[in-house]
Amino acid sequence: MKKYCFGVDVGGTTIKMGFFDTEGNVLDKWEIPTRTENGGENVLPDIAKAVKDKLAEKQIDKEEVSGIGVGVPGPVDSKGVVYKCVNLGWGIFNVNEKLEDLTGISVKAGNDANVAALGEMWKGGGQGFHTLVVVTLGTGVGGGIILDGQMLTGAKGAGGEIGHIHMNDAEPDECGCGNHGCLEQYASATGVVRLAKRALAKATEKTVLNADTVTAKDVWDAVKEGDPVALQVAEQFGKYLGEGLAIVADVINPEAFVIGGGVSKAGEVLLSYIEKNYTKTVFHASRDVKFTLATLGNDAGIYGAAKLVI
């Protein structure tokens, strides 16, 4: 009988590892460094070694392991083929097959944002919902879409790239993707800073924000104190993200949006700015969607990866 599984979340700096029972209880978790040199050739062998070492430590036979779920930072199709991971130096190959060869254990890989969304649905802020969108507001804006309990991957694993919804024809700055006016240029941590610096350049009101040192956290802390410039930035942020998510809802018709990532640490105040702008533009059938905060934090990836193989 299969009693255990592994959930693996591959990041550009560290690989988060989780050892679970098949009820979804985490029995152990740890991290190993991500060795990206030489085209990331060491990443999967390092994961395989970590899995084997943990089984040896726990004195568990691999026959008792249902599988290894893996979230990777790039497009992954339903068969486990990754279509380049720039942060890892990977090209196009089948992650499932390669890691299975290294471990002798069944493997299922997915895009890290989609996998994290699965984790939040299963054990986090999305519990009780089966069609939802998880939005991660960090350096960029990531998205994971769950439809009827299943990840939406798309033809080449690029489903859920909501950070690159086009929002502004007049944007002069280039997004990391090469386009201009993407949602993540306004709703990510760096996007909030961009909006703040632009507001400060025109501001006549007294403000605690400093254009040279401002961070997204500074902005949201100042919002809570009623700072007029910070409030202006929050309104702009909310307009972009609320309208962007309304576009997503008009296609997906989710039950819930779960907001995570570093920016979400601002808490409930963040949701109010998103929700009021969302409601103004979304199709009526999606107007009563639930907005909630993610709860698993950095563990969402390992939980979702484990769920892939449970």
XYZ file of C-alpha atoms in Angstrom:
310
model
C 0.000 0.000 0.000
C 1.239 3.465 -0.927
C 1.538 5.487 2.277
C 3.795 8.407 1.371
C 4.671 10.993 -1.278
C 7.011 13.896 -1.902
C 6.133 17.468 -2.850
C 8.940 19.467 -4.455
C 8.912 23.205 -5.236
C 11.834 24.211 -7.450
C 12.899 27.842 -7.117
C 15.758 29.759 -8.632
C 17.689 29.839 -5.346
C 16.370 26.946 -3.266
C 14.391 23.750 -3.789
C 11.754 23.243 -1.114
C 11.119 19.587 -0.274
C 8.152 18.102 1.569
C 7.598 14.515 2.723
C 3.897 13.711 3.193
C 1.611 10.867 4.062
C -1.158 10.217 1.568
C -3.677 11.931 3.841
C -1.879 15.193 3.103
C -0.060 15.604 6.413
C 3.446 17.004 6.086
C 5.839 14.712 7.964
C 9.045 16.594 7.192
C 10.156 19.560 5.138
C 13.535 20.973 4.248
C 15.408 22.878 1.552
C 18.382 22.205 -0.694
C 20.228 24.747 -2.857
C 19.303 25.089 -6.523
C 22.456 24.522 -8.544
C 21.747 26.301 -11.827
C 25.237 26.092 -13.332
C 25.778 24.149 -16.569
C 22.214 24.613 -17.706
C 20.744 23.366 -14.444
C 21.984 19.829 -15.081
C 22.290 19.135 -11.337
C 18.754 20.130 -10.331
C 16.966 16.813 -10.916
C 19.878 14.631 -9.689
C 19.968 16.728 -6.502
C 16.226 16.201 -6.002
C 16.638 12.476 -6.594
C 19.433 12.286 -4.026
C 17.364 14.235 -1.471
C 14.440 11.825 -1.973
C 16.634 8.749 -1.607
C 18.397 10.176 1.450
C 15.067 10.933 3.160
C 13.751 7.428 2.495
C 16.965 5.965 3.901
C 16.731 8.210 6.962
C 13.101 7.182 7.571
C 13.833 3.537 6.676
C 11.024 3.533 4.119
C 11.058 1.509 0.893
C 10.327 3.383 -2.332
C 7.516 0.896 -3.017
C 5.578 2.661 -0.252
C 5.802 6.012 -2.089
C 2.908 6.957 -4.375
C 4.929 9.527 -6.272
C 6.942 12.734 -6.433
C 5.109 15.903 -7.390
C 7.227 18.759 -8.707
C 6.478 22.439 -9.316
C 8.920 24.145 -11.691
C 9.256 27.847 -12.636
C 8.258 27.580 -16.274
C 5.577 26.273 -18.647
C 4.876 22.547 -18.181
C 2.329 20.601 -20.202
C 0.099 17.790 -18.944
C 2.704 15.146 -19.878
C 5.486 16.777 -17.852
C 7.307 18.426 -20.737
C 8.864 21.718 -19.647
C 9.121 24.435 -22.303
C 12.206 26.246 -21.004
C 12.869 27.448 -17.461
C 15.025 30.542 -17.886
C 15.853 30.789 -14.168
C 17.166 27.217 -14.169
C 18.836 27.234 -17.554
C 16.573 24.407 -18.769
C 15.530 23.869 -22.367
C 12.718 21.574 -23.493
C 12.546 18.079 -21.993
C 10.280 15.738 -20.044
C 10.737 16.274 -16.314
C 8.522 13.318 -15.387
C 10.551 10.812 -17.381
C 13.962 12.085 -16.334
C 13.221 12.178 -12.599
C 11.472 8.790 -12.765
C 14.635 7.362 -14.319
C 16.709 8.819 -11.479
C 14.469 7.630 -8.622
C 12.403 4.678 -9.807
C 9.350 6.515 -8.457
C 6.381 7.905 -10.409
C 6.682 11.670 -11.056
C 4.189 14.371 -12.042
C 5.413 17.909 -12.766
C 3.526 21.159 -13.213
C 4.085 24.895 -13.429
C 4.926 26.265 -9.987
C 2.116 28.857 -9.918
C -0.491 26.303 -10.963
C 0.853 23.816 -8.439
C 0.748 26.433 -5.660
C -2.860 27.154 -6.637
C -3.659 23.471 -6.238
C -2.075 23.590 -2.778
C -4.162 26.584 -1.705
C -7.330 24.869 -2.940
C -6.467 21.688 -1.057
C -5.104 22.930 2.260
C -5.054 26.736 2.168
C -7.140 29.840 1.511
C -9.092 28.157 -1.297
C -10.487 25.283 0.740
C -14.127 24.614 -0.084
C -13.827 25.906 -3.659
C -13.219 23.847 -6.802
C -12.997 26.558 -9.460
C -10.690 29.335 -8.368
C -7.808 31.570 -9.344
C -4.765 32.013 -7.125
C -2.961 35.312 -7.739
C 0.586 35.727 -6.452
C 1.753 39.315 -6.049
C 5.535 39.213 -5.739
C 8.325 40.495 -7.954
C 5.886 39.777 -10.764
C 2.242 38.699 -10.875
C 1.686 34.965 -11.144
C -1.538 33.102 -11.617
C -2.758 29.587 -11.090
C -6.165 28.521 -12.358
C -8.101 25.538 -11.020
C -11.177 24.376 -12.937
C -13.373 21.770 -11.263
C -10.418 20.714 -9.114
C -7.981 20.382 -12.026
C -5.100 22.680 -13.010
C -5.525 24.634 -16.231
C -2.184 24.163 -17.977
C -2.902 25.158 -21.565
C -1.394 23.673 -24.739
C 2.205 24.388 -23.713
C 1.810 24.890 -19.987
C 1.400 28.671 -20.192
C -2.182 28.837 -18.895
C -2.734 31.283 -16.051
C -0.185 33.924 -17.066
C -2.487 36.645 -15.810
C 0.422 38.983 -15.022
C 0.783 39.582 -18.736
C -2.771 40.651 -19.473
C -2.426 43.911 -21.396
C -3.797 46.835 -19.386
C -2.275 50.061 -20.716
C -1.445 51.098 -24.293
C 0.423 54.190 -23.080
C 2.953 52.450 -20.799
C 6.500 53.625 -21.728
C 8.385 51.047 -19.643
C 9.014 47.540 -20.936
C 7.774 44.534 -18.993
C 10.171 41.667 -18.353
C 8.294 39.716 -21.037
C 9.165 42.336 -23.652
C 5.695 43.875 -23.950
C 4.427 47.166 -22.539
C 1.511 47.760 -20.165
C 1.228 44.287 -18.606
C -0.760 43.876 -15.389
C 2.349 42.959 -13.387
C 3.846 46.370 -14.174
C 1.248 47.835 -11.775
C 0.112 45.099 -9.390
C 3.390 43.404 -8.410
C 5.695 44.661 -5.650
C 7.828 46.382 -8.280
C 4.656 47.666 -9.920
C 3.463 49.299 -6.697
C 6.866 50.984 -6.411
C 6.554 52.199 -10.026
C 3.131 53.699 -9.291
C 4.436 55.267 -6.070
C 7.408 56.934 -7.741
C 5.194 58.348 -10.461
C 2.734 59.670 -7.874
C 5.525 61.185 -5.795
C 6.934 62.985 -8.836
C 3.628 64.868 -9.141
C 2.654 65.062 -5.465
C 1.941 68.365 -3.734
C 0.563 66.794 -0.534
C 2.707 65.975 2.473
C 3.619 62.287 2.529
C 5.763 59.853 4.493
C 6.863 58.140 1.279
C 10.342 58.778 -0.102
C 10.875 58.266 -3.822
C 14.461 57.101 -3.316
C 13.684 54.332 -0.832
C 9.981 53.492 -1.227
C 8.931 49.837 -1.129
C 5.550 48.168 -1.620
C 5.408 47.553 2.132
C 6.000 51.270 2.762
C 3.064 52.108 0.535
C 0.627 49.746 2.251
C 1.798 50.754 5.720
C 1.152 54.367 4.727
C -2.277 53.439 3.311
C -3.239 52.142 6.744
C -2.212 55.509 8.212
C -4.273 57.470 5.679
C -1.325 58.963 3.798
C -2.833 60.845 0.797
C -0.214 59.828 -1.767
C -0.274 56.206 -0.622
C -4.064 56.197 -0.896
C -3.754 57.454 -4.475
C -1.321 54.623 -5.280
C -3.656 52.074 -3.676
C -6.524 53.298 -5.844
C -4.416 52.929 -8.998
C -3.225 49.488 -7.932
C -6.800 48.413 -7.198
C -8.074 49.721 -10.526
C -5.475 47.794 -12.530
C -5.744 44.562 -10.576
C -9.510 44.685 -10.085
C -10.137 45.277 -13.782
C -7.533 42.667 -14.745
C -9.189 40.035 -12.566
C -12.579 40.996 -13.981
C -11.221 40.047 -17.417
C -10.086 36.696 -15.990
C -13.472 36.126 -14.358
C -15.314 36.846 -17.601
C -13.472 33.869 -19.097
C -13.185 31.515 -16.104
C -16.226 32.359 -13.920
C -14.425 31.318 -10.692
C -15.919 30.832 -7.263
C -12.998 32.603 -5.612
C -9.816 34.598 -6.056
C -7.099 33.724 -3.546
C -4.497 36.490 -3.232
C -0.986 35.502 -2.149
C 2.642 36.548 -2.553
C 4.649 39.116 -0.611
C 2.340 42.054 -1.375
C -0.610 40.147 0.130
C 0.994 40.528 3.555
C -0.664 43.952 3.601
C -3.780 41.986 4.569
C -7.472 42.665 4.185
C -7.004 46.351 3.244
C -5.555 45.142 -0.048
C -8.674 43.168 -0.909
C -10.986 46.152 -0.519
C -9.222 48.102 -3.276
C -9.231 45.106 -5.618
C -12.820 44.080 -4.999
C -14.501 47.441 -5.524
C -12.815 47.903 -8.908
C -13.500 44.310 -9.888
C -17.209 44.712 -9.163
C -17.483 47.796 -11.407
C -16.438 45.999 -14.581
C -17.059 42.254 -14.220
C -19.967 40.455 -15.900
C -22.863 40.151 -13.447
C -22.717 36.342 -13.178
C -19.217 36.587 -11.633
C -19.906 39.554 -9.382
C -20.400 37.569 -6.171
C -16.980 35.892 -6.288
C -15.174 35.445 -2.960
C -11.891 37.300 -2.404
C -9.640 35.744 0.208
C -5.992 35.697 1.270
C -3.685 32.755 0.713
C -2.692 30.990 3.937
C 0.058 28.500 3.059
C 2.759 31.055 2.265
C 5.957 29.465 1.001
C 4.549 25.977 1.626
C 1.832 26.250 -1.045
C 4.150 24.770 -3.649
C 5.059 21.628 -1.738
C 1.434 20.983 -0.754
C 0.264 21.411 -4.322
C 3.059 19.211 -5.639
C 2.111 16.487 -3.179
C -1.526 16.779 -4.268
C -0.447 16.084 -7.860
C 0.434 12.516 -6.885
C -2.172 11.810 -4.199
